[in-house]
Amino acid sequence: MKLVVSAAACLLSVSLAWAQDVPKSTKAVPKPTSSRQQLKSAAKNVAAGIEAAEAALTPAEMAIAERVQVGSVPCELGTVVHLVADTKYPGYFNVQVKSLKYRMFPVETSTGAIRLEDKKAGAVWLQLANKSMLMNQKLGQRLADECMSPEQVAVAEALKKLPAQSMFTPVAPVAPVETATK
């Protein structure tokens, strides 16, 4: 037992002596910056990039944004969609339905419909003359349907009274107009 203890003490003294003989570095090691500071800096850079991207709407997209009907829009099944124009970034909209919130911007369409998108969340607000709807393309479902602002209600009522003519319905010939000559 004494042999084991003395061997351990001998090894300990040799390792301590060796550690003291190693020269220490004369360079000062810089303190690493805190990860909180790095994250804050990175977040500011990302936010600056997002702000720059948001400020870059085309004139066509700005024209679409001017036609978006804002406010609280009632939908079927008692759902209400709230659309608010962002005053800090013209052309952008904050859309909320229940507890879901989206940041949307206008997108050009070939049909002339007003379309707002939140590409990150996959949400789309589609505004037609007589109704609007909120969809989640990622989930493949409608979040709100048959949404109608007062202007859209008026158009829907007008369409009920005088439906739009189908493009497949033949047009009645118009009688030629006779001109009177004297």
PDB file of C-alpha atoms in Angstrom:
ATOM      1  CA  MET A   1       0.000   0.000   0.000  1.00  0.00           C
ATOM      2  CA  LYS A   2       2.860   2.349   0.869  1.00  0.00           C
ATOM      3  CA  LEU A   3       4.357   1.530  -2.495  1.00  0.00           C
ATOM      4  CA  VAL A   4       1.220   2.632  -4.359  1.00  0.00           C
ATOM      5  CA  VAL A   5       0.945   5.895  -2.412  1.00  0.00           C
ATOM      6  CA  SER A   6       4.603   6.759  -2.915  1.00  0.00           C
ATOM      7  CA  ALA A   7       4.365   5.996  -6.660  1.00  0.00           C
ATOM      8  CA  ALA A   8       1.330   8.273  -6.987  1.00  0.00           C
ATOM      9  CA  ALA A   9       3.087  11.056  -5.078  1.00  0.00           C
ATOM     10  CA  CYS A  10       6.156  10.682  -7.287  1.00  0.00           C
ATOM     11  CA  LEU A  11       4.079  10.949 -10.489  1.00  0.00           C
ATOM     12  CA  LEU A  12       2.240  13.971  -9.143  1.00  0.00           C
ATOM     13  CA  SER A  13       5.457  15.794  -8.295  1.00  0.00           C
ATOM     14  CA  VAL A  14       6.960  15.051 -11.730  1.00  0.00           C
ATOM     15  CA  SER A  15       3.846  16.333 -13.555  1.00  0.00           C
ATOM     16  CA  LEU A  16       3.780  19.522 -11.428  1.00  0.00           C
ATOM     17  CA  ALA A  17       7.457  20.150 -12.115  1.00  0.00           C
ATOM     18  CA  TRP A  18       6.919  19.646 -15.852  1.00  0.00           C
ATOM     19  CA  ALA A  19       3.940  22.045 -15.880  1.00  0.00           C
ATOM     20  CA  GLN A  20       6.052  24.751 -14.230  1.00  0.00           C
ATOM     21  CA  ASP A  21       8.857  24.356 -16.807  1.00  0.00           C
ATOM     22  CA  VAL A  22       6.576  25.039 -19.813  1.00  0.00           C
ATOM     23  CA  PRO A  23       6.982  28.713 -20.810  1.00  0.00           C
ATOM     24  CA  LYS A  24       3.746  30.707 -20.822  1.00  0.00           C
ATOM     25  CA  SER A  25       2.687  32.571 -23.949  1.00  0.00           C
ATOM     26  CA  THR A  26       3.508  36.264 -23.913  1.00  0.00           C
ATOM     27  CA  LYS A  27       0.623  37.196 -26.270  1.00  0.00           C
ATOM     28  CA  ALA A  28      -2.538  38.505 -24.737  1.00  0.00           C
ATOM     29  CA  VAL A  29      -5.485  36.379 -25.742  1.00  0.00           C
ATOM     30  CA  PRO A  30      -8.372  38.613 -26.803  1.00  0.00           C
ATOM     31  CA  LYS A  31     -11.587  38.068 -24.945  1.00  0.00           C
ATOM     32  CA  PRO A  32     -14.229  36.583 -27.182  1.00  0.00           C
ATOM     33  CA  THR A  33     -17.240  38.819 -27.701  1.00  0.00           C
ATOM     34  CA  SER A  34     -20.336  37.637 -26.006  1.00  0.00           C
ATOM     35  CA  SER A  35     -22.731  35.563 -28.047  1.00  0.00           C
ATOM     36  CA  ARG A  36     -25.506  37.992 -27.086  1.00  0.00           C
ATOM     37  CA  GLN A  37     -23.627  40.839 -28.800  1.00  0.00           C
ATOM     38  CA  GLN A  38     -23.035  38.704 -31.879  1.00  0.00           C
ATOM     39  CA  LEU A  39     -26.692  37.734 -32.065  1.00  0.00           C
ATOM     40  CA  LYS A  40     -27.822  41.328 -31.625  1.00  0.00           C
ATOM     41  CA  SER A  41     -25.485  42.492 -34.391  1.00  0.00           C
ATOM     42  CA  ALA A  42     -26.623  39.721 -36.714  1.00  0.00           C
ATOM     43  CA  ALA A  43     -30.275  40.518 -35.968  1.00  0.00           C
ATOM     44  CA  LYS A  44     -29.711  44.189 -36.811  1.00  0.00           C
ATOM     45  CA  ASN A  45     -28.073  43.220 -40.112  1.00  0.00           C
ATOM     46  CA  VAL A  46     -30.958  40.913 -40.995  1.00  0.00           C
ATOM     47  CA  ALA A  47     -33.502  43.578 -40.029  1.00  0.00           C
ATOM     48  CA  ALA A  48     -31.700  46.134 -42.187  1.00  0.00           C
ATOM     49  CA  GLY A  49     -31.824  43.717 -45.111  1.00  0.00           C
ATOM     50  CA  ILE A  50     -35.522  43.090 -44.593  1.00  0.00           C
ATOM     51  CA  GLU A  51     -36.233  46.807 -44.393  1.00  0.00           C
ATOM     52  CA  ALA A  52     -34.314  47.413 -47.603  1.00  0.00           C
ATOM     53  CA  ALA A  53     -36.242  44.655 -49.350  1.00  0.00           C
ATOM     54  CA  GLU A  54     -39.565  45.983 -48.039  1.00  0.00           C
ATOM     55  CA  ALA A  55     -38.857  49.467 -49.306  1.00  0.00           C
ATOM     56  CA  ALA A  56     -38.361  48.153 -52.842  1.00  0.00           C
ATOM     57  CA  LEU A  57     -41.931  47.772 -54.174  1.00  0.00           C
ATOM     58  CA  THR A  58     -42.439  48.395 -57.871  1.00  0.00           C
ATOM     59  CA  PRO A  59     -44.814  51.131 -59.086  1.00  0.00           C
ATOM     60  CA  ALA A  60     -47.237  48.418 -60.264  1.00  0.00           C
ATOM     61  CA  GLU A  61     -47.248  46.849 -56.775  1.00  0.00           C
ATOM     62  CA  MET A  62     -47.839  50.260 -55.202  1.00  0.00           C
ATOM     63  CA  ALA A  63     -50.806  50.775 -57.549  1.00  0.00           C
ATOM     64  CA  ILE A  64     -52.248  47.452 -56.378  1.00  0.00           C
ATOM     65  CA  ALA A  65     -51.697  48.424 -52.734  1.00  0.00           C
ATOM     66  CA  GLU A  66     -53.779  51.588 -53.229  1.00  0.00           C
ATOM     67  CA  ARG A  67     -56.785  49.423 -54.221  1.00  0.00           C
ATOM     68  CA  VAL A  68     -56.687  47.150 -51.150  1.00  0.00           C
ATOM     69  CA  GLN A  69     -59.731  47.593 -48.920  1.00  0.00           C
ATOM     70  CA  VAL A  70     -58.552  47.890 -45.305  1.00  0.00           C
ATOM     71  CA  GLY A  71     -60.442  47.545 -42.047  1.00  0.00           C
ATOM     72  CA  SER A  72     -62.307  44.733 -40.324  1.00  0.00           C
ATOM     73  CA  VAL A  73     -63.890  42.512 -42.954  1.00  0.00           C
ATOM     74  CA  PRO A  74     -66.602  40.062 -41.800  1.00  0.00           C
ATOM     75  CA  CYS A  75     -66.479  36.569 -43.303  1.00  0.00           C
ATOM     76  CA  GLU A  76     -68.599  33.423 -43.207  1.00  0.00           C
ATOM     77  CA  LEU A  77     -68.906  31.439 -39.973  1.00  0.00           C
ATOM     78  CA  GLY A  78     -68.404  34.621 -37.913  1.00  0.00           C
ATOM     79  CA  THR A  79     -64.719  35.002 -38.788  1.00  0.00           C
ATOM     80  CA  VAL A  80     -63.367  38.550 -39.063  1.00  0.00           C
ATOM     81  CA  VAL A  81     -60.195  39.470 -40.961  1.00  0.00           C
ATOM     82  CA  HIS A  82     -58.430  42.690 -39.939  1.00  0.00           C
ATOM     83  CA  LEU A  83     -56.386  44.445 -42.632  1.00  0.00           C
ATOM     84  CA  VAL A  84     -54.234  47.407 -41.589  1.00  0.00           C
ATOM     85  CA  ALA A  85     -51.938  49.355 -43.905  1.00  0.00           C
ATOM     86  CA  ASP A  86     -48.405  49.727 -42.548  1.00  0.00           C
ATOM     87  CA  THR A  87     -47.766  53.468 -42.202  1.00  0.00           C
ATOM     88  CA  LYS A  88     -44.015  52.996 -41.868  1.00  0.00           C
ATOM     89  CA  TYR A  89     -43.715  50.952 -45.082  1.00  0.00           C
ATOM     90  CA  PRO A  90     -46.297  52.019 -47.676  1.00  0.00           C
ATOM     91  CA  GLY A  91     -47.629  49.113 -49.704  1.00  0.00           C
ATOM     92  CA  TYR A  92     -47.331  46.603 -46.860  1.00  0.00           C
ATOM     93  CA  PHE A  93     -50.260  45.307 -44.810  1.00  0.00           C
ATOM     94  CA  ASN A  94     -50.674  43.586 -41.465  1.00  0.00           C
ATOM     95  CA  VAL A  95     -53.407  40.958 -41.729  1.00  0.00           C
ATOM     96  CA  GLN A  96     -54.864  39.174 -38.722  1.00  0.00           C
ATOM     97  CA  VAL A  97     -57.487  36.452 -38.412  1.00  0.00           C
ATOM     98  CA  LYS A  98     -58.108  34.935 -34.983  1.00  0.00           C
ATOM     99  CA  SER A  99     -54.622  34.525 -33.454  1.00  0.00           C
ATOM    100  CA  LEU A 100     -52.795  34.333 -36.800  1.00  0.00           C
ATOM    101  CA  LYS A 101     -50.850  37.397 -37.945  1.00  0.00           C
ATOM    102  CA  TYR A 102     -49.339  37.955 -41.368  1.00  0.00           C
ATOM    103  CA  ARG A 103     -47.231  40.676 -42.997  1.00  0.00           C
ATOM    104  CA  MET A 104     -48.311  40.927 -46.615  1.00  0.00           C
ATOM    105  CA  PHE A 105     -47.318  42.801 -49.740  1.00  0.00           C
ATOM    106  CA  PRO A 106     -49.061  43.123 -53.129  1.00  0.00           C
ATOM    107  CA  VAL A 107     -48.296  40.757 -56.002  1.00  0.00           C
ATOM    108  CA  GLU A 108     -49.179  41.351 -59.641  1.00  0.00           C
ATOM    109  CA  THR A 109     -51.716  38.959 -61.190  1.00  0.00           C
ATOM    110  CA  SER A 110     -52.722  38.299 -64.782  1.00  0.00           C
ATOM    111  CA  THR A 111     -56.441  38.468 -63.901  1.00  0.00           C
ATOM    112  CA  GLY A 112     -56.427  41.867 -62.227  1.00  0.00           C
ATOM    113  CA  ALA A 113     -57.445  40.437 -58.852  1.00  0.00           C
ATOM    114  CA  ILE A 114     -55.826  42.035 -55.823  1.00  0.00           C
ATOM    115  CA  ARG A 115     -53.428  39.552 -54.255  1.00  0.00           C
ATOM    116  CA  LEU A 116     -51.431  40.027 -51.050  1.00  0.00           C
ATOM    117  CA  GLU A 117     -48.852  37.456 -49.965  1.00  0.00           C
ATOM    118  CA  ASP A 118     -46.814  36.505 -46.930  1.00  0.00           C
ATOM    119  CA  LYS A 119     -44.307  34.193 -48.603  1.00  0.00           C
ATOM    120  CA  LYS A 120     -42.692  33.086 -45.353  1.00  0.00           C
ATOM    121  CA  ALA A 121     -45.976  31.903 -43.822  1.00  0.00           C
ATOM    122  CA  GLY A 122     -47.497  30.846 -47.140  1.00  0.00           C
ATOM    123  CA  ALA A 123     -50.584  33.024 -46.636  1.00  0.00           C
ATOM    124  CA  VAL A 124     -52.487  34.707 -49.474  1.00  0.00           C
ATOM    125  CA  TRP A 125     -55.258  37.343 -49.302  1.00  0.00           C
ATOM    126  CA  LEU A 126     -57.259  37.401 -52.527  1.00  0.00           C
ATOM    127  CA  GLN A 127     -59.613  40.337 -53.059  1.00  0.00           C
ATOM    128  CA  LEU A 128     -62.147  40.212 -55.893  1.00  0.00           C
ATOM    129  CA  ALA A 129     -64.862  42.728 -56.718  1.00  0.00           C
ATOM    130  CA  ASN A 130     -67.559  40.792 -54.826  1.00  0.00           C
ATOM    131  CA  LYS A 131     -65.661  38.868 -52.112  1.00  0.00           C
ATOM    132  CA  SER A 132     -62.286  38.152 -50.535  1.00  0.00           C
ATOM    133  CA  MET A 133     -60.640  35.112 -48.991  1.00  0.00           C
ATOM    134  CA  LEU A 134     -57.588  34.284 -46.887  1.00  0.00           C
ATOM    135  CA  MET A 135     -55.762  31.076 -47.729  1.00  0.00           C
ATOM    136  CA  ASN A 136     -52.751  29.209 -46.400  1.00  0.00           C
ATOM    137  CA  GLN A 137     -50.998  27.650 -49.371  1.00  0.00           C
ATOM    138  CA  LYS A 138     -48.571  25.657 -47.227  1.00  0.00           C
ATOM    139  CA  LEU A 139     -51.449  23.905 -45.434  1.00  0.00           C
ATOM    140  CA  GLY A 140     -53.703  23.914 -48.504  1.00  0.00           C
ATOM    141  CA  GLN A 141     -56.699  25.379 -46.700  1.00  0.00           C
ATOM    142  CA  ARG A 142     -58.870  28.460 -46.593  1.00  0.00           C
ATOM    143  CA  LEU A 143     -58.593  30.343 -43.340  1.00  0.00           C
ATOM    144  CA  ALA A 144     -61.470  32.721 -44.137  1.00  0.00           C
ATOM    145  CA  ASP A 145     -63.940  32.696 -47.030  1.00  0.00           C
ATOM    146  CA  GLU A 146     -66.826  34.831 -48.280  1.00  0.00           C
ATOM    147  CA  CYS A 147     -65.279  37.927 -46.699  1.00  0.00           C
ATOM    148  CA  MET A 148     -67.106  41.078 -47.796  1.00  0.00           C
ATOM    149  CA  SER A 149     -66.428  44.730 -47.146  1.00  0.00           C
ATOM    150  CA  PRO A 150     -69.382  47.134 -47.617  1.00  0.00           C
ATOM    151  CA  GLU A 151     -68.174  47.868 -51.177  1.00  0.00           C
ATOM    152  CA  GLN A 152     -68.038  44.158 -51.981  1.00  0.00           C
ATOM    153  CA  VAL A 153     -71.537  43.611 -50.557  1.00  0.00           C
ATOM    154  CA  ALA A 154     -72.861  46.268 -52.961  1.00  0.00           C
ATOM    155  CA  VAL A 155     -71.159  44.567 -55.934  1.00  0.00           C
ATOM    156  CA  ALA A 156     -72.483  41.138 -54.870  1.00  0.00           C
ATOM    157  CA  GLU A 157     -76.039  42.518 -54.637  1.00  0.00           C
ATOM    158  CA  ALA A 158     -75.710  44.116 -58.074  1.00  0.00           C
ATOM    159  CA  LEU A 159     -74.496  40.806 -59.530  1.00  0.00           C
ATOM    160  CA  LYS A 160     -77.537  39.031 -58.058  1.00  0.00           C
ATOM    161  CA  LYS A 161     -79.883  41.503 -59.757  1.00  0.00           C
ATOM    162  CA  LEU A 162     -78.022  41.621 -63.058  1.00  0.00           C
ATOM    163  CA  PRO A 163     -75.599  38.695 -63.413  1.00  0.00           C
ATOM    164  CA  ALA A 164     -72.531  39.170 -65.543  1.00  0.00           C
ATOM    165  CA  GLN A 165     -72.961  37.817 -69.037  1.00  0.00           C
ATOM    166  CA  SER A 166     -71.114  34.599 -69.774  1.00  0.00           C
ATOM    167  CA  MET A 167     -68.469  34.819 -72.450  1.00  0.00           C
ATOM    168  CA  PHE A 168     -69.980  31.670 -73.988  1.00  0.00           C
ATOM    169  CA  THR A 169     -73.443  33.197 -74.405  1.00  0.00           C
ATOM    170  CA  PRO A 170     -73.941  34.347 -77.986  1.00  0.00           C
ATOM    171  CA  VAL A 171     -74.447  38.055 -78.348  1.00  0.00           C
ATOM    172  CA  ALA A 172     -77.738  39.105 -79.953  1.00  0.00           C
ATOM    173  CA  PRO A 173     -77.193  40.804 -83.319  1.00  0.00           C
ATOM    174  CA  VAL A 174     -77.668  44.525 -83.328  1.00  0.00           C
ATOM    175  CA  ALA A 175     -79.947  45.952 -86.014  1.00  0.00           C
ATOM    176  CA  PRO A 176     -78.136  48.305 -88.371  1.00  0.00           C
ATOM    177  CA  VAL A 177     -78.828  51.932 -87.787  1.00  0.00           C
ATOM    178  CA  GLU A 178     -80.373  53.685 -90.769  1.00  0.00           C
ATOM    179  CA  THR A 179     -79.297  57.168 -91.476  1.00  0.00           C
ATOM    180  CA  ALA A 180     -81.836  59.574 -92.842  1.00  0.00           C
ATOM    181  CA  THR A 181     -80.802  61.377 -95.989  1.00  0.00           C
ATOM    182  CA  LYS A 182     -82.823  64.172 -97.496  1.00  0.00           C
TER     183      LYS A 182
END
